[in-house]
Amino acid sequence: MMLRIRHFEEKVHQLYLTDKLFGMSPHLSIGQEAVSTGACKALRKDDYIVSTHRGHGHCLAKSADMKLMMAEILGKETGCCKGRGGTMHIADVKKGILGANGIVGGGLPIASGAGISIKYRGTDQVCLSFFGDGASNQGTFHESINLCAAFKLPVIFVCENNIYGLSTPINRTSATPNVADRARGYNIPGVIVDGMDPMTVYGETAKAVQRAREGDGPSIIEAKTYRFLGHGASDNRSYRTREEEEEWRRKGPIVRFKRRLIEEGIMREEEIEAMERAVRKDVEEAAEYALESPEPNPKDVEKYLYV
Ligand SMILES: Cc1ncc(C[n+]2csc(CCOP(=O)(O)OP(=O)(O)O)c2C)c(N)n1
Ligand SMILES: [Mg+2]
């Protein structure tokens, strides 16, 4: 899954640079693949996720169809939102993907709503809400988590702390060194995990999911991670050093996990290479499908508006 996300986003980047994407530039999660992969692995098919503006990895990890996602990103009629959403508004409700969101912190109240819906319907589903370190300073963070804690709603709050909100380092804008420290204020568990290790993210998420399913309410999981590329396409990364980037790349989730699989004799190098070739093929097919797909008909511009 980490390879699927990595290659998918590299392709999206390439398509953007060759003028195949219109509107919003893609916000890529390259470097953060262990968080989406590990967290979504702890979920069932009928569970929900709420994503962010950096959401391709979340959606793929929750089993979004690569072809439909690529078509959506290219604004095509065959996209999972019929090309109306694009890179920042991928959704597939049948798969429990309640939507990515261009509003920083905008997903958190949606997750609380999903939590209320689950409780009301009396199922044992859960909703997992991804959010960034920047989003943790929005009012929605406090309101949503407090409500979920007070009502014991089955919501797991997964913070992808990649140290920056756009160009601003989190330590300049946050009064607490860790986002998870705030869990104490809501009387819920808060854990910090190595966001570059999919197994650790999976393990801690699984515990929070179990707790939520059993009716014990929400948790915060803070995954320390890093986005290898800029915030969006126009970011020249002048606010951080190349040395810092190199240091994080060395502990990148894919290189490290590959090494571990080989060292522990779980997979051979050739097997991983074959897997990577298969992933590249899927990505190329998705891109071909998207490129060949028709654009929406301008006559249908009002078709999915309800106001
Ligand atoms: C309410 C709101 N304020 C500001 C923005 C502009 N903006 C887009 S992404 C971003 C930074 C978000 O940082 P973080 O939550 O850490 O997510 P990251 O980009 O690091 O994944 C900002 C300020 C926005 N989209 N919405
Ligand atoms: Mg951030």
Tab-separated table of N, CA and C and ligand atoms in Angstrom, residues 132-134 160-166, ligand 2:
chain	number	residue	atom	x	y	z
A	132	GLY	N	-3.923	17.585	10.326
A	132	GLY	CA	-2.517	17.992	10.410
A	132	GLY	C	-2.200	18.699	11.709
A	133	ASP	N	-0.913	18.935	11.941
A	133	ASP	CA	-0.503	19.692	13.127
A	133	ASP	C	-1.081	21.106	13.068
A	134	GLY	N	-1.137	21.668	11.864
A	134	GLY	CA	-1.720	23.008	11.715
A	134	GLY	C	-3.179	23.022	12.131
A	160	GLU	N	-1.389	13.846	11.704
A	160	GLU	CA	-0.163	13.672	10.927
A	160	GLU	C	0.697	14.893	11.203
A	161	ASN	N	1.547	14.772	12.212
A	161	ASN	CA	2.397	15.908	12.569
A	161	ASN	C	3.660	15.874	11.709
A	162	ASN	N	3.603	16.641	10.613
A	162	ASN	CA	4.772	16.718	9.712
A	162	ASN	C	5.585	17.987	10.006
A	163	ILE	N	5.431	18.496	11.203
A	163	ILE	CA	6.199	19.616	11.768
A	163	ILE	C	5.811	20.997	11.220
A	164	TYR	N	5.230	21.040	10.029
A	164	TYR	CA	4.909	22.346	9.440
A	164	TYR	C	3.438	22.468	9.074
A	165	GLY	N	2.889	23.649	9.266
A	165	GLY	CA	1.625	24.044	8.673
A	165	GLY	C	2.017	25.054	7.615
A	166	LEU	N	1.969	24.628	6.358
A	166	LEU	CA	2.532	25.418	5.257
A	166	LEU	C	4.005	25.721	5.568
B	2	MG	MG	1.522	19.912	8.977
